[in-house]
Amino acid sequence: MITDLWYKNAVVYCLSVATFMDSNGDGIGDFAGLERRLDYLQGLGVTAIWLMPFQPSPKRDGGYDIADYYGVDPDYGSLGDFVAFTHAAKQRGLRVLIDLVVNHTSDRHRWFQSARSDPDSPYRDWYVWAQERPANADEGMVFPGVQDTTWTYDAKAKAWYFHRFFAFQPDLNTANPEVQAEILKIMGFWIELGVSGFRMDAVPFVIAEKGADVTGEPREQFDMLRDFREFLSWRQGDAIILAEANVLPKQDLDYFGDDADRMNMMFNFQVNQATFYALAAHDARPLVKAIERTKPRPLSCQWGIFLRNHDELDLGRLTETQRALVFERFGPEKRMQLYDRGIRRRFAPMMDGDPRRIRLAYSLMFTLPGTPVLRYGDEIGMGDDLTLKERDCARTPMQWTGEVHGGFTLSDRPVSPVIAGGPYGYPHVNVADQRHEADSLLNWMQGIIRLRKEVPEIGWGDVVALPTREKAVVALRYDWRGNAVLCLHNLDPGPVEIALDTGVPAPEGAVLVDLLTGARSEAGPDGRHGLMLEGYGYHWFRVGGLDALLKRRPT
Ligand code: NOJ
């Protein structure tokens, strides 16, 4: 397989323009501000940026309620600023992915306004209507606790409309060929403006059958995914779709496509939730199981691996006992929890700000099979503001300096309050200070990102979990092109000693070189490596050392 598939060994950084950098002093981040921070991102070493929605929107769901697919919200700049940004990113070798939110529109979108105003509107069938309140109107809410129905009566339309998410987000009738054609047009538009692909929002809902007569589990129309993908690859061969699809492993291939002809990438929610359980319980076993269950995928497809994102940490796929433990360890108070299934905190506070645990977790994340996706601010260990509602608590502005409002804006009225007080306030946690501290999280993160890019075996290779007899140890070996890399993580606060059979026969298997420290380990007479892992310790080894690598790499 050719190694041109850039997303197989990328490092993705996700951010929202609104909270990244304000250049004009109006309190709201903008494209011009983001453009000025591109050198920072390049220096950090990330290779792709994923932007949350920035199109015109009433922003009642963080911009995931789009009112015009073909523009930039004036708060963030103009289409011209957007193109200046994608161009500047390209000059630095950074790719740009954007959110594609086509399961629903904002209720302010002119399509919905037209559809509700006139039964003969050309847009009427772009949405999903019912004359009577459907029997299942109180089922299938995505935001339990704050959303109590999936069908709402619209007095103007004199009909009920379907909305999988909030009532101000009417679902598009995605089975309608006109809507499908419009989705392609939207993709085609942004591709021309310099993006390398899309993070497709809520994919299982986009392809689900919708309507008042749908009972039970709605059937999915997977052909739609092939059509999106085919269109995109004709328009731009290396463009990708990264799907947000929190599905069971038995469905993975339906989304990737047996012939790799559907989604190029998907977020691995199974591994994400199992990782948090592993960190909470100091038990690697369910994580190893999740890795094994999500292993089958076409070679050109890829998992997106993440710790936290802009939503709550959804724990819905864990067992009740597992979930209870993660809540107890990482989100024990009611105000830290959300939607009956998750935790809304940022990562660093969940780890009590302990640098050893934070580094262990990120090192682990960077060595899980797939492409890592980081969230802005996590590279400096930003905290959350639990006085803000729902998911807003973890969407506060980037903390650049120790100056007022963390250097995010010169305005007195930032779009969201910058975290100022407590251990995570900008006077203590900011980019500028961490640049000057040799042992800061930021410098550590930069180093581990650099290392991750130098170990393409993780993105490309075949993964196998090695037995260690210690339940707190994750031992993964990656094999690719005759090279092997071994990644060890000790989830326990105490040290453990293991006798590891790497599974690689001598001579290569007899030598391990630690890529973080340069230390060498020689196997004992039984072929095993006696290794001492410190509490929360992590090691990335090249099996056979660099000599083997140089010998074996194809020229
Ligand atoms: C998933 C997004 O990640 C979330 O933030 C949003 O609220 C829903 N989709 C609806 O678009």
Coordinates of N, CA and C in Angstrom, one line a residue, residues 39-165:
D39 N 1.6 29.4 13.2 CA 3.0 29.0 13.5 C 3.1 28.2 14.8
Y40 N 2.2 28.6 15.7 CA 2.2 27.9 17.0 C 1.8 26.4 16.7
L41 N 0.8 26.2 15.9 CA 0.3 24.9 15.7 C 1.3 24.1 14.9
Q42 N 2.0 24.7 13.9 CA 3.0 24.0 13.2 C 4.1 23.6 14.1
G43 N 4.5 24.5 15.0 CA 5.6 24.3 16.0 C 5.2 23.1 16.9
L44 N 3.9 23.0 17.3 CA 3.5 21.9 18.1 C 3.6 20.6 17.4
G45 N 3.5 20.7 16.1 CA 3.8 19.5 15.3 C 2.6 18.8 14.7
V46 N 1.4 19.4 15.0 CA 0.2 18.8 14.4 C 0.2 18.9 12.9
T47 N -0.5 18.0 12.2 CA -0.4 18.1 10.8 C -1.8 18.4 10.1
A48 N -2.8 18.4 10.9 CA -4.1 18.8 10.4 C -5.0 19.5 11.5
I49 N -5.8 20.4 11.0 CA -6.7 21.1 11.9 C -8.1 20.8 11.6
W50 N -8.9 20.4 12.6 CA -10.3 20.2 12.4 C -11.1 21.4 13.0
L51 N -11.8 22.1 12.2 CA -12.6 23.3 12.7 C -14.0 22.9 13.0
M52 N -14.5 23.3 14.2 CA -15.9 23.1 14.5 C -16.7 24.1 13.6
P53 N -18.0 23.9 13.5 CA -18.8 24.7 12.5 C -18.5 26.2 12.7
F54 N -18.4 26.9 11.6 CA -18.1 28.4 11.6 C -19.0 29.1 10.6
Q55 N -20.0 28.4 10.1 CA -20.9 29.0 9.1 C -22.0 29.9 9.9
P56 N -22.7 30.8 9.2 CA -23.7 31.6 9.8 C -24.6 30.7 10.6
S57 N -24.9 31.1 11.9 CA -25.7 30.3 12.8 C -26.2 31.1 13.9
P58 N -27.3 30.8 14.5 CA -27.8 31.4 15.7 C -27.0 30.9 16.9
K59 N -26.2 29.9 16.7 CA -25.3 29.3 17.7 C -26.0 28.9 19.0
R60 N -27.1 28.2 18.8 CA -27.7 27.7 20.0 C -27.2 26.3 20.4
D61 N -26.5 25.7 19.5 CA -25.8 24.5 19.8 C -24.3 24.6 19.3
G62 N -23.6 25.5 19.8 CA -22.2 25.7 19.5 C -21.9 25.8 17.9
G63 N -22.9 26.3 17.2 CA -22.7 26.4 15.7 C -23.2 25.1 15.0
Y64 N -23.6 24.1 15.7 CA -24.1 22.9 15.0 C -25.6 23.1 14.6
D65 N -25.9 24.3 14.5 CA -27.3 24.7 14.0 C -27.0 25.7 12.9
I66 N -26.8 25.2 11.7 CA -26.3 26.0 10.6 C -27.5 26.7 9.8
A67 N -27.3 28.0 9.6 CA -28.4 28.7 8.9 C -28.0 29.0 7.4
D68 N -26.7 28.8 7.0 CA -26.3 29.0 5.6 C -25.1 28.2 5.4
Y69 N -25.1 27.1 4.6 CA -24.0 26.3 4.4 C -22.8 26.9 3.6
Y70 N -23.1 28.0 2.9 CA -22.1 28.5 2.0 C -21.5 29.8 2.4
G71 N -21.4 30.0 3.7 CA -20.8 31.3 4.2 C -20.0 31.1 5.5
V72 N -19.5 32.2 5.9 CA -18.7 32.3 7.2 C -19.6 33.2 8.1
D73 N -19.8 32.8 9.3 CA -20.5 33.7 10.2 C -19.7 35.0 10.4
P74 N -20.4 36.2 10.2 CA -19.7 37.4 10.3 C -18.9 37.6 11.6
D75 N -19.3 37.0 12.6 CA -18.5 37.1 13.9 C -17.1 36.6 13.7
Y76 N -16.9 35.7 12.7 CA -15.5 35.1 12.5 C -14.7 35.7 11.4
G77 N -15.4 36.5 10.5 CA -14.7 37.1 9.4 C -15.5 36.8 8.1
S78 N -14.8 36.8 7.0 CA -15.5 36.6 5.7 C -15.0 35.4 5.0
L79 N -15.7 35.1 3.9 CA -15.2 33.9 3.1 C -13.7 34.2 2.7
G80 N -13.4 35.5 2.4 CA -12.1 35.9 2.0 C -11.1 35.5 3.2
D81 N -11.5 35.8 4.4 CA -10.6 35.4 5.5 C -10.4 33.9 5.6
F82 N -11.5 33.2 5.3 CA -11.4 31.8 5.4 C -10.4 31.2 4.4
V83 N -10.5 31.8 3.2 CA -9.5 31.3 2.1 C -8.1 31.7 2.5
A84 N -8.0 33.0 3.0 CA -6.6 33.4 3.4 C -6.1 32.4 4.5
F85 N -7.0 31.9 5.3 CA -6.5 31.0 6.4 C -6.2 29.6 5.8
T86 N -7.0 29.1 4.9 CA -6.7 27.8 4.3 C -5.4 27.9 3.5
H87 N -5.2 29.0 2.9 CA -3.9 29.2 2.1 C -2.7 29.2 3.0
A88 N -2.9 30.0 4.1 CA -1.7 30.1 5.1 C -1.5 28.7 5.7
A89 N -2.5 27.9 6.0 CA -2.3 26.6 6.5 C -1.5 25.7 5.5
K90 N -2.0 25.8 4.3 CA -1.3 25.0 3.2 C 0.2 25.3 3.1
Q91 N 0.5 26.6 3.2 CA 1.9 27.0 3.1 C 2.7 26.4 4.2
R92 N 2.1 26.1 5.3 CA 2.8 25.5 6.4 C 2.7 24.0 6.4
G93 N 2.1 23.4 5.4 CA 1.9 22.0 5.3 C 0.8 21.4 6.2
L94 N -0.1 22.3 6.7 CA -1.2 21.9 7.6 C -2.4 21.7 6.7
R95 N -3.1 20.6 7.0 CA -4.3 20.3 6.3 C -5.5 20.8 7.1
V96 N -6.6 21.1 6.5 CA -7.8 21.6 7.2 C -9.0 20.7 6.9
L97 N -9.6 20.2 8.0 CA -10.9 19.5 7.9 C -11.9 20.4 8.5
I98 N -13.1 20.3 8.0 CA -14.2 21.1 8.6 C -15.4 20.2 8.9
D99 N -16.2 20.6 9.8 CA -17.4 19.9 10.2 C -18.4 19.9 9.0
L100 N -19.1 18.8 8.8 CA -20.1 18.8 7.8 C -21.4 18.4 8.6
V101 N -22.2 19.4 8.8 CA -23.4 19.1 9.7 C -24.7 19.1 8.8
V102 N -25.0 17.9 8.3 CA -26.1 17.9 7.4 C -27.2 16.9 7.8
N103 N -27.2 16.5 9.1 CA -28.4 15.8 9.6 C -29.5 16.7 9.8
H104 N -29.2 18.0 10.1 CA -30.2 19.0 10.4 C -29.7 20.3 10.0
T105 N -30.6 21.3 10.0 CA -30.2 22.7 9.8 C -30.7 23.4 11.1
S106 N -30.4 24.7 11.1 CA -31.0 25.6 12.1 C -32.5 25.8 11.7
D107 N -33.4 26.1 12.6 CA -34.8 26.4 12.2 C -34.8 27.8 11.6
R108 N -33.7 28.5 11.7 CA -33.7 29.8 11.0 C -33.2 29.7 9.5
H109 N -32.8 28.5 9.1 CA -32.3 28.4 7.7 C -33.5 28.7 6.8
R110 N -33.2 29.4 5.7 CA -34.3 29.8 4.8 C -35.0 28.6 4.2
W111 N -34.3 27.4 4.1 CA -35.0 26.2 3.6 C -36.2 25.9 4.6
F112 N -35.9 25.9 5.9 CA -36.9 25.5 6.8 C -38.0 26.6 6.9
Q113 N -37.5 27.9 6.8 CA -38.5 29.0 6.9 C -39.5 28.8 5.7
S114 N -39.0 28.5 4.5 CA -39.8 28.3 3.4 C -40.7 27.1 3.5
A115 N -40.1 26.0 4.0 CA -40.9 24.8 4.2 C -42.0 24.9 5.1
R116 N -41.9 25.6 6.2 CA -42.9 25.7 7.2 C -44.0 26.7 6.8
S117 N -43.6 27.6 5.9 CA -44.6 28.7 5.5 C -45.6 28.3 4.4
D118 N -45.2 27.2 3.7 CA -46.0 26.9 2.5 C -46.0 25.4 2.2
P119 N -47.1 24.7 2.3 CA -47.1 23.3 2.0 C -46.6 23.0 0.6
D120 N -46.7 24.0 -0.3 CA -46.2 23.8 -1.7 C -44.8 24.2 -1.9
S121 N -44.1 24.7 -0.9 CA -42.7 25.1 -1.0 C -41.9 24.0 -1.6
P122 N -40.9 24.4 -2.5 CA -40.0 23.4 -3.0 C -39.2 22.8 -1.9
Y123 N -39.1 23.4 -0.7 CA -38.3 22.9 0.4 C -39.2 22.1 1.4
R124 N -40.5 22.0 1.2 CA -41.3 21.2 2.2 C -40.8 19.8 2.4
D125 N -40.4 19.1 1.3 CA -40.0 17.7 1.5 C -38.5 17.6 1.8
W126 N -37.9 18.7 2.1 CA -36.5 18.7 2.6 C -36.5 18.4 4.1
Y127 N -37.6 18.5 4.7 CA -37.7 18.2 6.2 C -38.7 17.0 6.4
V128 N -38.9 16.6 7.6 CA -39.6 15.4 7.9 C -40.9 15.8 8.7
W129 N -42.1 15.6 8.1 CA -43.3 16.1 8.7 C -44.3 15.0 9.1
A130 N -45.2 15.4 10.0 CA -46.3 14.5 10.3 C -47.5 15.3 10.6
Q131 N -48.7 14.9 10.2 CA -49.9 15.6 10.5 C -50.4 15.5 11.9
E132 N -50.1 14.3 12.5 CA -50.5 14.0 13.9 C -49.2 13.8 14.7
R133 N -49.3 14.0 16.0 CA -48.2 13.7 16.8 C -47.8 12.3 16.8
P134 N -46.6 11.9 16.3 CA -46.3 10.5 16.2 C -46.2 9.8 17.5
A135 N -46.5 8.5 17.5 CA -46.6 7.8 18.8 C -45.2 7.7 19.5
N136 N -44.1 7.8 18.7 CA -42.8 7.7 19.3 C -42.2 9.0 19.6
A137 N -43.0 10.1 19.7 CA -42.4 11.4 19.8 C -41.6 11.6 21.1
D138 N -41.8 10.8 22.1 CA -41.0 11.0 23.3 C -39.9 9.9 23.4
E139 N -39.4 9.4 22.2 CA -38.3 8.5 22.2 C -37.2 9.0 21.4
G140 N -36.0 8.5 21.6 CA -34.8 8.7 20.8 C -34.1 10.1 20.9
M141 N -34.3 10.7 22.1 CA -33.7 12.1 22.3 C -32.2 11.9 22.5
V142 N -31.4 12.7 21.9 CA -29.9 12.6 22.0 C -29.5 13.4 23.3
F143 N -30.3 14.3 23.8 CA -29.9 15.1 25.0 C -30.9 14.9 26.1
P144 N -30.9 13.6 26.6 CA -31.9 13.4 27.7 C -31.7 14.4 28.9
G145 N -32.8 14.8 29.4 CA -32.6 15.7 30.6 C -32.9 17.2 30.1
V146 N -32.4 17.5 28.9 CA -32.6 18.9 28.4 C -33.5 18.9 27.1
Q147 N -33.7 17.7 26.6 CA -34.6 17.6 25.4 C -35.6 16.6 25.7
D148 N -36.9 17.0 25.5 CA -37.9 16.0 25.9 C -38.8 15.4 24.8
T149 N -38.4 15.8 23.6 CA -39.2 15.2 22.5 C -38.4 15.2 21.2
T150 N -38.8 14.4 20.2 CA -38.1 14.4 18.9 C -39.1 14.9 17.8
W151 N -40.3 15.3 18.2 CA -41.2 15.8 17.3 C -41.8 17.1 17.9
T152 N -41.9 18.2 17.1 CA -42.4 19.4 17.7 C -43.5 20.0 16.7
Y153 N -44.5 20.5 17.3 CA -45.6 21.1 16.4 C -45.2 22.5 16.0
D154 N -45.3 22.8 14.7 CA -45.0 24.1 14.2 C -46.4 24.7 13.7
A155 N -46.8 25.8 14.4 CA -48.1 26.4 14.2 C -48.2 26.9 12.7
K156 N -47.1 27.5 12.2 CA -47.1 28.0 10.9 C -47.3 26.9 9.8
A157 N -46.6 25.8 10.1 CA -46.7 24.7 9.1 C -48.0 23.9 9.3
K158 N -48.6 24.1 10.5 CA -49.7 23.2 10.9 C -49.4 21.7 10.8
A159 N -48.2 21.4 11.3 CA -47.7 20.0 11.2 C -46.6 19.9 12.2
W160 N -46.3 18.6 12.5 CA -45.2 18.2 13.4 C -43.9 18.0 12.6
Y161 N -42.8 18.4 13.1 CA -41.5 18.1 12.4 C -40.6 17.4 13.3
F162 N -39.8 16.5 12.6 CA -38.9 15.6 13.4 C -37.5 16.3 13.6
H163 N -37.0 16.1 14.8 CA -35.7 16.6 15.2 C -35.0 15.7 16.1
R164 N -34.0 15.0 15.6 CA -33.3 14.1 16.5 C -32.6 14.8 17.6
F165 N -32.1 16.0 17.4 CA -31.5 16.8 18.4 C -32.5 17.9 18.9

